[in-house]
């Protein structure tokens, strides 16, 4: 099923300017990424310092993700109404404040408050950057959203080692404080230049079916497509969130955390090696699968990626006790997981238009909050069974369910959705012509 031919957009200053907008959004995503992806480095030291249980410490991560995701509909409303600049500046201030609070925290409640503020920061920055990419690049939506999401997924690749070393040399408080100020300053500096495009500055895709109608939030919520996407998003994001939050603990329990991996040119412990590779793969996957989806379609790309993720998690449960396999398989899992943000973001814009996409994607993004509830549950299942295998088998099954749903449920459902949307658009246009007949000169 193809769309009508895309309108051409000449290579003018507007075309170049949208790439500047994309780069600014990526810079903000890189800066805010530490709040989520570097948390796993702090957990063992927090436990060692205060003696709290893993589950109670990881509750902070759940609070962060729940705040980030469940606050996104409100952020989307503010974004659609006021534009990206004031919202992302709020996110920059919150990004600095969150880790400043963590640097002074000496109780669980202190870290929980920091997690709430960090969730606000990530919600504001993520929503602004992704929505700006959706609106500026309808013709390359998968690639643009993928590059933006890559900033969040791989933004910590250059900070993992410095943060780990500073935690070891200066402690968690100083590390939280310094890196909190750095990330907040970057977001504020880049965010002040963000703006949404004018209609004349964009063009549609000729390869992917895209709605020419802008659905309201209420209309989108009355379609079965949105609810199916939420279920699929929850299924696929759970395994990745589990790995992000628990990777250090999984490596420790599998006995490979401090085992050395010889990569010929250098030798590194399995956990930091895996973390660096995972950030790299997580970053690559988002523009890679986004670009693929621009060319072969979102549903086929989802089937490929979700299947790889599910099979990779199954293999990790079986062979993860080997340090080399632990590094390779976690990299494979993150390669196939990172693309969820580019694919689901792009398909939201394709399906419902971009005028109200902030609010609509905000509702879809609630799925990440539901998935985050499985993180502490995963700890409880592991403690009850004595192994991570059961947890990994469960999330692998969820990935495979989502993979087959993309091809056999979502694809035909979207075909019906777009056909109905086109019929509604045509009927509305014809009604308008009847009410306002034109009198063209002969």
Tab-separated table of C-alpha atoms in Angstrom:
chain	number	residue	atom	x	y	z
A	1	UNK	CA	0.000	0.000	0.000
A	2	UNK	CA	1.635	3.269	-1.110
A	3	UNK	CA	0.941	6.905	-0.414
A	4	UNK	CA	0.535	9.615	-2.971
A	5	UNK	CA	3.783	11.094	-4.261
A	6	UNK	CA	5.608	13.245	-1.771
A	7	UNK	CA	5.769	16.937	-2.357
A	8	UNK	CA	9.253	18.137	-3.073
A	9	UNK	CA	11.167	20.280	-0.667
A	10	UNK	CA	14.046	22.118	-2.331
A	11	UNK	CA	17.396	22.256	-0.594
A	12	UNK	CA	16.885	25.713	0.812
A	13	UNK	CA	17.847	27.208	4.139
A	14	UNK	CA	14.723	25.556	5.626
A	15	UNK	CA	15.950	22.129	4.576
A	16	UNK	CA	19.322	22.752	6.173
A	17	UNK	CA	17.770	24.347	9.237
A	18	UNK	CA	15.768	21.234	10.076
A	19	UNK	CA	19.035	19.302	10.404
A	20	UNK	CA	20.249	21.917	12.875
A	21	UNK	CA	17.046	21.382	14.832
A	22	UNK	CA	17.682	17.635	14.797
A	23	UNK	CA	21.234	18.063	16.103
A	24	UNK	CA	20.026	20.317	18.935
A	25	UNK	CA	17.451	17.718	19.965
A	26	UNK	CA	20.058	14.958	19.898
A	27	UNK	CA	22.403	17.023	22.102
A	28	UNK	CA	19.650	17.388	24.703
A	29	UNK	CA	18.927	13.650	24.606
A	30	UNK	CA	22.617	12.816	25.078
A	31	UNK	CA	22.777	15.068	28.128
A	32	UNK	CA	19.715	13.632	29.867
A	33	UNK	CA	20.614	9.979	29.151
A	34	UNK	CA	22.788	9.556	32.254
A	35	UNK	CA	19.786	9.760	34.541
A	36	UNK	CA	18.520	6.419	33.239
A	37	UNK	CA	21.462	4.593	31.719
A	38	UNK	CA	24.162	5.338	34.316
A	39	UNK	CA	21.964	4.487	37.296
A	40	UNK	CA	23.129	0.864	37.275
A	41	UNK	CA	26.677	2.037	38.139
A	42	UNK	CA	25.496	3.682	41.343
A	43	UNK	CA	23.318	0.843	42.677
A	44	UNK	CA	26.091	-1.440	44.051
A	45	UNK	CA	27.811	1.514	45.758
A	46	UNK	CA	24.554	2.772	47.264
A	47	UNK	CA	23.902	-0.716	48.613
A	48	UNK	CA	27.444	-0.976	49.992
A	49	UNK	CA	27.243	2.467	51.622
A	50	UNK	CA	23.811	2.229	53.222
A	51	UNK	CA	23.090	-1.505	53.357
A	52	UNK	CA	19.656	-1.238	51.783
A	53	UNK	CA	18.161	-4.119	49.795
A	54	UNK	CA	18.422	-4.230	46.039
A	55	UNK	CA	14.671	-4.089	45.590
A	56	UNK	CA	14.322	-0.955	47.733
A	57	UNK	CA	17.123	0.832	45.858
A	58	UNK	CA	15.755	-0.190	42.465
A	59	UNK	CA	12.392	1.233	43.469
A	60	UNK	CA	14.008	4.600	42.722
A	61	UNK	CA	14.547	3.459	39.130
A	62	UNK	CA	10.918	2.396	38.881
A	63	UNK	CA	9.797	5.756	40.283
A	64	UNK	CA	11.962	7.520	37.701
A	65	UNK	CA	10.529	5.546	34.783
A	66	UNK	CA	6.943	5.833	36.029
A	67	UNK	CA	7.302	9.602	36.478
A	68	UNK	CA	8.936	9.952	33.071
A	69	UNK	CA	6.285	7.960	31.263
A	70	UNK	CA	3.119	8.788	33.151
A	71	UNK	CA	3.961	12.476	33.018
A	72	UNK	CA	4.433	12.396	29.244
A	73	UNK	CA	0.734	13.034	28.356
A	74	UNK	CA	0.870	16.270	30.370
A	75	UNK	CA	4.199	17.187	28.793
A	76	UNK	CA	2.696	16.416	25.370
A	77	UNK	CA	-0.213	18.751	26.095
A	78	UNK	CA	2.175	21.554	27.083
A	79	UNK	CA	4.305	20.820	24.035
A	80	UNK	CA	1.390	20.989	21.587
A	81	UNK	CA	0.179	24.209	23.187
A	82	UNK	CA	3.365	26.174	23.933
A	83	UNK	CA	5.983	24.630	21.647
A	84	UNK	CA	9.240	22.864	22.533
A	85	UNK	CA	11.382	25.673	23.936
A	86	UNK	CA	9.812	26.364	27.372
A	87	UNK	CA	9.216	22.656	27.977
A	88	UNK	CA	12.776	21.573	27.248
A	89	UNK	CA	14.210	24.415	29.352
A	90	UNK	CA	12.167	23.066	32.260
A	91	UNK	CA	13.711	19.676	31.516
A	92	UNK	CA	17.240	21.089	31.638
A	93	UNK	CA	16.662	22.669	35.027
A	94	UNK	CA	15.169	19.428	36.364
A	95	UNK	CA	18.101	17.380	34.984
A	96	UNK	CA	20.561	19.410	37.036
A	97	UNK	CA	18.352	19.425	40.137
A	98	UNK	CA	17.680	15.659	40.110
A	99	UNK	CA	21.291	14.577	40.556
A	100	UNK	CA	21.983	17.478	42.913
A	101	UNK	CA	19.273	16.066	45.163
A	102	UNK	CA	20.847	12.594	44.816
A	103	UNK	CA	24.232	13.993	45.802
A	104	UNK	CA	22.841	15.115	49.163
A	105	UNK	CA	20.520	12.117	49.726
A	106	UNK	CA	21.241	9.854	52.680
A	107	UNK	CA	17.859	8.138	52.891
A	108	UNK	CA	15.784	6.119	50.455
A	109	UNK	CA	13.186	8.880	50.350
A	110	UNK	CA	15.897	11.306	49.228
A	111	UNK	CA	16.775	9.108	46.257
A	112	UNK	CA	13.081	8.653	45.524
A	113	UNK	CA	12.611	12.447	45.344
A	114	UNK	CA	15.613	12.683	43.035
A	115	UNK	CA	14.031	9.988	40.868
A	116	UNK	CA	10.791	11.970	40.564
A	117	UNK	CA	12.669	15.099	39.473
A	118	UNK	CA	14.792	13.045	37.082
A	119	UNK	CA	11.636	11.575	35.582
A	120	UNK	CA	10.311	15.078	34.926
A	121	UNK	CA	13.602	15.991	33.226
A	122	UNK	CA	13.644	12.920	30.990
A	123	UNK	CA	9.961	13.312	30.124
A	124	UNK	CA	10.355	16.935	29.044
A	125	UNK	CA	13.542	16.399	27.039
A	126	UNK	CA	12.455	13.139	25.433
A	127	UNK	CA	9.033	14.424	24.394
A	128	UNK	CA	10.391	17.672	22.954
A	129	UNK	CA	13.233	16.111	20.981
A	130	UNK	CA	11.189	13.208	19.584
A	131	UNK	CA	8.186	15.352	18.679
A	132	UNK	CA	10.396	17.910	16.969
A	133	UNK	CA	11.967	15.137	14.893
A	134	UNK	CA	8.526	13.769	13.977
A	135	UNK	CA	7.344	17.181	12.809
A	136	UNK	CA	10.474	18.305	10.943
A	137	UNK	CA	11.058	15.002	9.091
A	138	UNK	CA	7.828	13.335	7.925
A	139	UNK	CA	9.715	12.185	4.817
A	140	UNK	CA	12.466	10.528	6.898
A	141	UNK	CA	10.585	9.999	10.115
A	142	UNK	CA	12.119	6.651	11.088
A	143	UNK	CA	15.681	7.879	10.553
A	144	UNK	CA	15.156	11.238	12.281
A	145	UNK	CA	13.408	9.791	15.324
A	146	UNK	CA	15.993	6.996	15.370
A	147	UNK	CA	18.901	9.449	15.445
A	148	UNK	CA	17.170	11.419	18.192
A	149	UNK	CA	16.484	8.305	20.234
A	150	UNK	CA	20.087	7.196	19.655
A	151	UNK	CA	21.223	10.244	21.575
A	152	UNK	CA	19.322	8.924	24.580
A	153	UNK	CA	20.260	5.290	24.062
A	154	UNK	CA	23.997	5.780	23.526
A	155	UNK	CA	24.506	9.163	25.162
A	156	UNK	CA	26.368	7.607	28.077
A	157	UNK	CA	28.940	5.733	25.987
A	158	UNK	CA	31.534	8.424	26.752
A	159	UNK	CA	30.534	8.892	30.403
A	160	UNK	CA	30.401	5.289	31.643
A	161	UNK	CA	34.110	5.054	32.384
A	162	UNK	CA	34.490	8.595	33.852
A	163	UNK	CA	31.469	8.087	36.099
A	164	UNK	CA	32.662	4.648	37.226
A	165	UNK	CA	36.140	5.990	38.001
A	166	UNK	CA	34.821	9.022	39.828
A	167	UNK	CA	32.506	6.857	41.922
A	168	UNK	CA	35.516	4.760	42.864
A	169	UNK	CA	37.804	7.717	43.625
A	170	UNK	CA	35.441	10.406	44.948
A	171	UNK	CA	32.245	8.589	45.939
A	172	UNK	CA	28.687	8.739	44.722
A	173	UNK	CA	27.826	12.192	46.135
A	174	UNK	CA	30.521	14.115	44.241
A	175	UNK	CA	29.803	12.159	41.069
A	176	UNK	CA	26.080	12.891	41.186
A	177	UNK	CA	26.738	16.594	41.806
A	178	UNK	CA	29.314	17.216	39.047
A	179	UNK	CA	27.608	15.286	36.284
A	180	UNK	CA	24.228	16.718	37.262
A	181	UNK	CA	25.466	20.257	36.649
A	182	UNK	CA	27.067	19.272	33.331
A	183	UNK	CA	23.970	17.608	31.914
A	184	UNK	CA	21.671	20.431	32.983
A	185	UNK	CA	23.896	23.090	31.405
A	186	UNK	CA	24.039	21.275	28.050
A	187	UNK	CA	20.238	20.937	27.838
A	188	UNK	CA	19.655	24.598	28.695
A	189	UNK	CA	22.229	25.771	26.131
A	190	UNK	CA	20.836	23.664	23.267
A	191	UNK	CA	17.150	23.827	24.178
A	192	UNK	CA	16.850	27.599	23.890
A	193	UNK	CA	17.116	27.318	20.078
A	194	UNK	CA	14.461	24.620	19.509
A	195	UNK	CA	11.254	25.452	17.605
A	196	UNK	CA	8.513	23.598	15.690
A	197	UNK	CA	8.338	23.790	11.871
A	198	UNK	CA	5.866	25.672	9.712
A	199	UNK	CA	3.756	23.529	7.312
A	200	UNK	CA	5.697	24.844	4.305
A	201	UNK	CA	8.945	23.513	5.780
A	202	UNK	CA	8.010	19.811	5.668
A	203	UNK	CA	7.175	17.080	3.126
A	204	UNK	CA	5.524	13.635	3.315
A	205	UNK	CA	7.070	10.243	2.577
A	206	UNK	CA	6.431	8.391	-0.685
A	207	UNK	CA	7.483	4.997	0.753
A	208	UNK	CA	5.451	4.666	3.974
A	209	UNK	CA	1.686	5.020	4.393
A	210	UNK	CA	1.108	8.244	6.335
A	211	UNK	CA	-2.130	9.840	7.422
A	212	UNK	CA	-2.973	13.197	5.850
A	213	UNK	CA	-5.500	13.681	8.621
A	214	UNK	CA	-4.546	14.968	12.086
A	215	UNK	CA	-6.387	12.908	14.687
A	216	UNK	CA	-7.258	14.463	18.020
A	217	UNK	CA	-6.348	12.612	21.211
A	218	UNK	CA	-9.962	11.537	21.695
A	219	UNK	CA	-10.211	10.203	18.155
A	220	UNK	CA	-6.925	8.312	18.495
A	221	UNK	CA	-8.019	6.725	21.770
A	222	UNK	CA	-11.156	5.421	20.072
A	223	UNK	CA	-9.109	3.472	17.521
A	224	UNK	CA	-7.959	-0.108	18.235
A	225	UNK	CA	-4.559	0.701	16.707
A	226	UNK	CA	-3.455	2.839	19.655
A	227	UNK	CA	-4.321	0.158	22.210
A	228	UNK	CA	-2.578	-2.579	20.235
A	229	UNK	CA	0.518	-0.392	19.979
A	230	UNK	CA	0.442	0.100	23.756
A	231	UNK	CA	0.361	-3.654	24.372
A	232	UNK	CA	3.198	-4.264	21.915
A	233	UNK	CA	5.253	-1.393	23.364
A	234	UNK	CA	4.860	-2.822	26.874
A	235	UNK	CA	5.885	-6.295	25.738
A	236	UNK	CA	9.011	-5.174	23.915
A	237	UNK	CA	10.264	-2.536	26.309
A	238	UNK	CA	10.104	-4.711	29.417
A	239	UNK	CA	13.151	-6.822	28.584
A	240	UNK	CA	15.304	-3.815	27.762
A	241	UNK	CA	14.326	-1.954	30.920
A	242	UNK	CA	15.109	-5.069	32.922
A	243	UNK	CA	18.577	-5.206	31.377
A	244	UNK	CA	19.212	-1.473	31.807
A	245	UNK	CA	18.324	-1.471	35.489
A	246	UNK	CA	19.628	-4.910	36.431
A	247	UNK	CA	22.606	-5.551	34.152
A	248	UNK	CA	25.147	-5.016	36.910
A	249	UNK	CA	23.195	-7.291	39.232
A	250	UNK	CA	22.643	-9.931	36.543
A	251	UNK	CA	26.376	-9.963	35.775
A	252	UNK	CA	27.140	-10.287	39.463
A	253	UNK	CA	24.708	-13.148	39.996
A	254	UNK	CA	25.931	-14.941	36.852
A	255	UNK	CA	29.476	-14.672	38.179
A	256	UNK	CA	30.883	-12.726	35.222
A	257	UNK	CA	30.880	-9.163	36.591
A	258	UNK	CA	34.624	-8.987	37.297
A	259	UNK	CA	35.803	-11.704	34.918
A	260	UNK	CA	38.303	-10.360	32.383
A	261	UNK	CA	37.523	-10.450	28.655
A	262	UNK	CA	40.553	-10.379	26.376
A	263	UNK	CA	39.715	-8.444	23.194
A	264	UNK	CA	43.267	-8.789	21.825
A	265	UNK	CA	43.931	-5.048	21.789
A	266	UNK	CA	42.779	-4.562	25.369
A	267	UNK	CA	41.468	-6.477	28.366
A	268	UNK	CA	38.450	-5.350	30.360
A	269	UNK	CA	36.098	-6.775	32.953
A	270	UNK	CA	32.929	-8.244	31.421
A	271	UNK	CA	30.476	-5.756	32.965
A	272	UNK	CA	32.045	-2.432	31.863
A	273	UNK	CA	32.875	-4.006	28.480
A	274	UNK	CA	29.232	-5.065	28.096
A	275	UNK	CA	27.990	-1.646	29.192
A	276	UNK	CA	30.138	0.141	26.607
A	277	UNK	CA	29.129	-2.266	23.815
A	278	UNK	CA	25.480	-2.093	24.846
A	279	UNK	CA	25.419	1.714	24.661
A	280	UNK	CA	27.023	1.558	21.219
A	281	UNK	CA	24.595	-1.078	19.931
A	282	UNK	CA	21.633	0.657	21.555
A	283	UNK	CA	22.567	3.850	19.767
A	284	UNK	CA	23.150	2.252	16.364
A	285	UNK	CA	19.888	0.307	16.430
A	286	UNK	CA	17.660	3.368	16.585
A	287	UNK	CA	18.669	5.126	13.350
A	288	UNK	CA	19.471	1.772	11.668
A	289	UNK	CA	16.055	0.200	12.196
A	290	UNK	CA	14.398	3.593	11.723
A	291	UNK	CA	16.044	3.895	8.297
A	292	UNK	CA	15.077	0.310	7.446
A	293	UNK	CA	11.471	1.027	8.414
A	294	UNK	CA	11.443	4.084	6.130
A	295	UNK	CA	12.157	1.724	3.250
A	296	UNK	CA	10.413	-1.602	4.000
A	297	UNK	CA	7.672	-0.470	6.389
A	298	UNK	CA	7.309	-0.271	10.167
A	299	UNK	CA	5.534	-3.618	10.684
A	300	UNK	CA	8.104	-5.767	8.874
A	301	UNK	CA	10.908	-4.002	10.719
A	302	UNK	CA	9.173	-4.595	14.052
A	303	UNK	CA	8.885	-8.310	13.316
A	304	UNK	CA	12.608	-8.578	12.537
A	305	UNK	CA	13.796	-6.547	15.521
A	306	UNK	CA	11.468	-7.997	18.148
A	307	UNK	CA	12.303	-11.543	17.045
A	308	UNK	CA	16.034	-10.865	17.376
A	309	UNK	CA	15.513	-9.413	20.842
A	310	UNK	CA	13.447	-12.370	22.042
A	311	UNK	CA	15.900	-14.956	20.727
A	312	UNK	CA	18.841	-12.982	22.141
A	313	UNK	CA	17.302	-12.951	25.621
A	314	UNK	CA	16.661	-16.693	25.423
A	315	UNK	CA	20.312	-17.242	24.535
A	316	UNK	CA	21.440	-14.965	27.385
A	317	UNK	CA	19.473	-17.071	29.856
A	318	UNK	CA	21.285	-20.178	28.588
A	319	UNK	CA	24.829	-18.990	27.876
A	320	UNK	CA	25.162	-15.805	29.977
A	321	UNK	CA	27.524	-17.466	32.463
A	322	UNK	CA	30.315	-17.249	29.892
A	323	UNK	CA	31.869	-13.732	29.993
A	324	UNK	CA	32.361	-13.513	26.222
A	325	UNK	CA	28.813	-14.714	25.558
A	326	UNK	CA	27.498	-12.300	28.190
A	327	UNK	CA	29.117	-9.375	26.362
A	328	UNK	CA	28.020	-10.503	22.876
A	329	UNK	CA	24.454	-11.442	23.786
A	330	UNK	CA	23.731	-8.309	25.801
A	331	UNK	CA	24.983	-6.328	22.810
A	332	UNK	CA	22.606	-8.261	20.544
A	333	UNK	CA	19.695	-7.649	22.910
A	334	UNK	CA	20.354	-3.911	23.006
A	335	UNK	CA	20.765	-3.800	19.220
A	336	UNK	CA	17.270	-5.222	18.822
A	337	UNK	CA	15.743	-3.317	21.760
A	338	UNK	CA	16.846	0.251	21.159
A	339	UNK	CA	14.751	0.634	18.029
A	340	UNK	CA	11.454	0.525	19.955
A	341	UNK	CA	11.646	4.289	20.477
A	342	UNK	CA	12.231	5.095	16.816
A	343	UNK	CA	9.655	2.623	15.474
A	344	UNK	CA	6.824	3.403	17.871
A	345	UNK	CA	7.446	7.147	17.633
A	346	UNK	CA	7.481	7.060	13.827
A	347	UNK	CA	4.404	4.871	13.521
A	348	UNK	CA	2.484	7.204	15.835
A	349	UNK	CA	3.126	10.135	13.509
A	350	UNK	CA	2.335	8.006	10.448
A	351	UNK	CA	-0.953	6.795	11.907
A	352	UNK	CA	-2.389	9.875	13.604
A	353	UNK	CA	-0.674	12.912	12.028
A	354	UNK	CA	1.508	15.409	13.906
A	355	UNK	CA	-0.759	18.257	15.031
A	356	UNK	CA	-1.665	16.460	18.271
A	357	UNK	CA	1.171	13.919	18.290
A	358	UNK	CA	2.577	15.220	21.582
A	359	UNK	CA	-0.519	14.163	23.485
A	360	UNK	CA	-1.079	10.960	21.506
A	361	UNK	CA	2.500	9.727	21.808
A	362	UNK	CA	2.340	10.714	25.470
A	363	UNK	CA	-0.471	8.209	25.969
A	364	UNK	CA	1.431	5.521	24.048
A	365	UNK	CA	4.555	6.239	26.093
A	366	UNK	CA	2.653	5.269	29.245
A	367	UNK	CA	3.547	1.733	28.213
A	368	UNK	CA	7.074	2.327	29.450
A	369	UNK	CA	5.629	3.080	32.885
A	370	UNK	CA	3.684	-0.177	32.898
A	371	UNK	CA	6.825	-2.045	31.819
A	372	UNK	CA	8.852	-0.420	34.599
A	373	UNK	CA	6.639	-2.132	37.167
A	374	UNK	CA	8.237	-5.420	36.121
A	375	UNK	CA	11.730	-4.277	37.200
A	376	UNK	CA	11.274	-4.789	40.969
A	377	UNK	CA	9.023	-7.778	40.233
A	378	UNK	CA	11.937	-9.273	38.337
A	379	UNK	CA	14.066	-9.025	41.470
A	380	UNK	CA	11.384	-10.804	43.482
A	381	UNK	CA	11.084	-13.600	40.901
A	382	UNK	CA	14.856	-14.010	40.854
A	383	UNK	CA	15.070	-14.177	44.645
A	384	UNK	CA	12.215	-16.704	44.740
A	385	UNK	CA	13.696	-18.962	42.045
A	386	UNK	CA	17.398	-18.335	42.669
A	387	UNK	CA	18.065	-17.659	38.981
A	388	UNK	CA	17.546	-14.970	36.365
A	389	UNK	CA	16.583	-17.607	33.782
A	390	UNK	CA	12.880	-17.539	34.658
A	391	UNK	CA	12.734	-13.755	34.344
A	392	UNK	CA	14.552	-13.831	31.017
A	393	UNK	CA	12.273	-16.549	29.631
A	394	UNK	CA	9.210	-14.463	30.485
A	395	UNK	CA	10.407	-11.279	28.787
A	396	UNK	CA	11.654	-13.254	25.745
A	397	UNK	CA	8.165	-14.694	25.299
A	398	UNK	CA	6.701	-11.174	25.475
A	399	UNK	CA	9.077	-10.026	22.704
A	400	UNK	CA	8.089	-12.897	20.428
A	401	UNK	CA	4.383	-12.233	20.985
A	402	UNK	CA	4.937	-8.601	19.934
A	403	UNK	CA	6.951	-9.697	16.872
A	404	UNK	CA	4.201	-11.894	15.468
A	405	UNK	CA	1.535	-9.338	16.415
A	406	UNK	CA	3.281	-6.746	14.222
A	407	UNK	CA	2.834	-8.818	11.074
A	408	UNK	CA	-0.410	-10.653	11.658
A	409	UNK	CA	-2.466	-8.179	13.703
A	410	UNK	CA	-1.020	-4.668	13.396
A	411	UNK	CA	-0.372	-4.677	9.639
A	412	UNK	CA	-3.953	-5.510	8.531
A	413	UNK	CA	-5.347	-3.277	11.260
A	414	UNK	CA	-3.353	-0.305	9.956
A	415	UNK	CA	-4.510	-0.960	6.397
A	416	UNK	CA	-8.110	-0.712	7.566
A	417	UNK	CA	-7.299	2.369	9.666
A	418	UNK	CA	-5.741	4.280	6.764
A	419	UNK	CA	-8.523	3.255	4.370
A	420	UNK	CA	-11.113	4.540	6.824
A	421	UNK	CA	-9.136	7.735	7.415
A	422	UNK	CA	-8.869	8.423	3.674
A	423	UNK	CA	-12.626	7.828	3.270
A	424	UNK	CA	-13.378	10.245	6.093
A	425	UNK	CA	-11.072	12.869	4.600
A	426	UNK	CA	-12.641	12.541	1.160
A	427	UNK	CA	-16.177	12.690	2.585
A	428	UNK	CA	-15.335	15.772	4.623
A	429	UNK	CA	-13.825	17.505	1.595
A	430	UNK	CA	-16.865	16.716	-0.547
A	431	UNK	CA	-19.203	18.004	2.151
A	432	UNK	CA	-17.205	21.215	2.282
A	433	UNK	CA	-17.504	21.647	-1.475
A	434	UNK	CA	-21.264	21.145	-1.343
A	435	UNK	CA	-21.632	23.723	1.399
A	436	UNK	CA	-19.306	26.180	-0.356
A	437	UNK	CA	-19.707	25.638	-4.147
A	438	UNK	CA	-17.060	27.288	-6.257
A	439	UNK	CA	-17.903	29.491	-9.241
A	440	UNK	CA	-14.865	29.139	-11.443
A	441	UNK	CA	-14.794	31.224	-14.590
A	442	UNK	CA	-15.296	29.321	-17.839
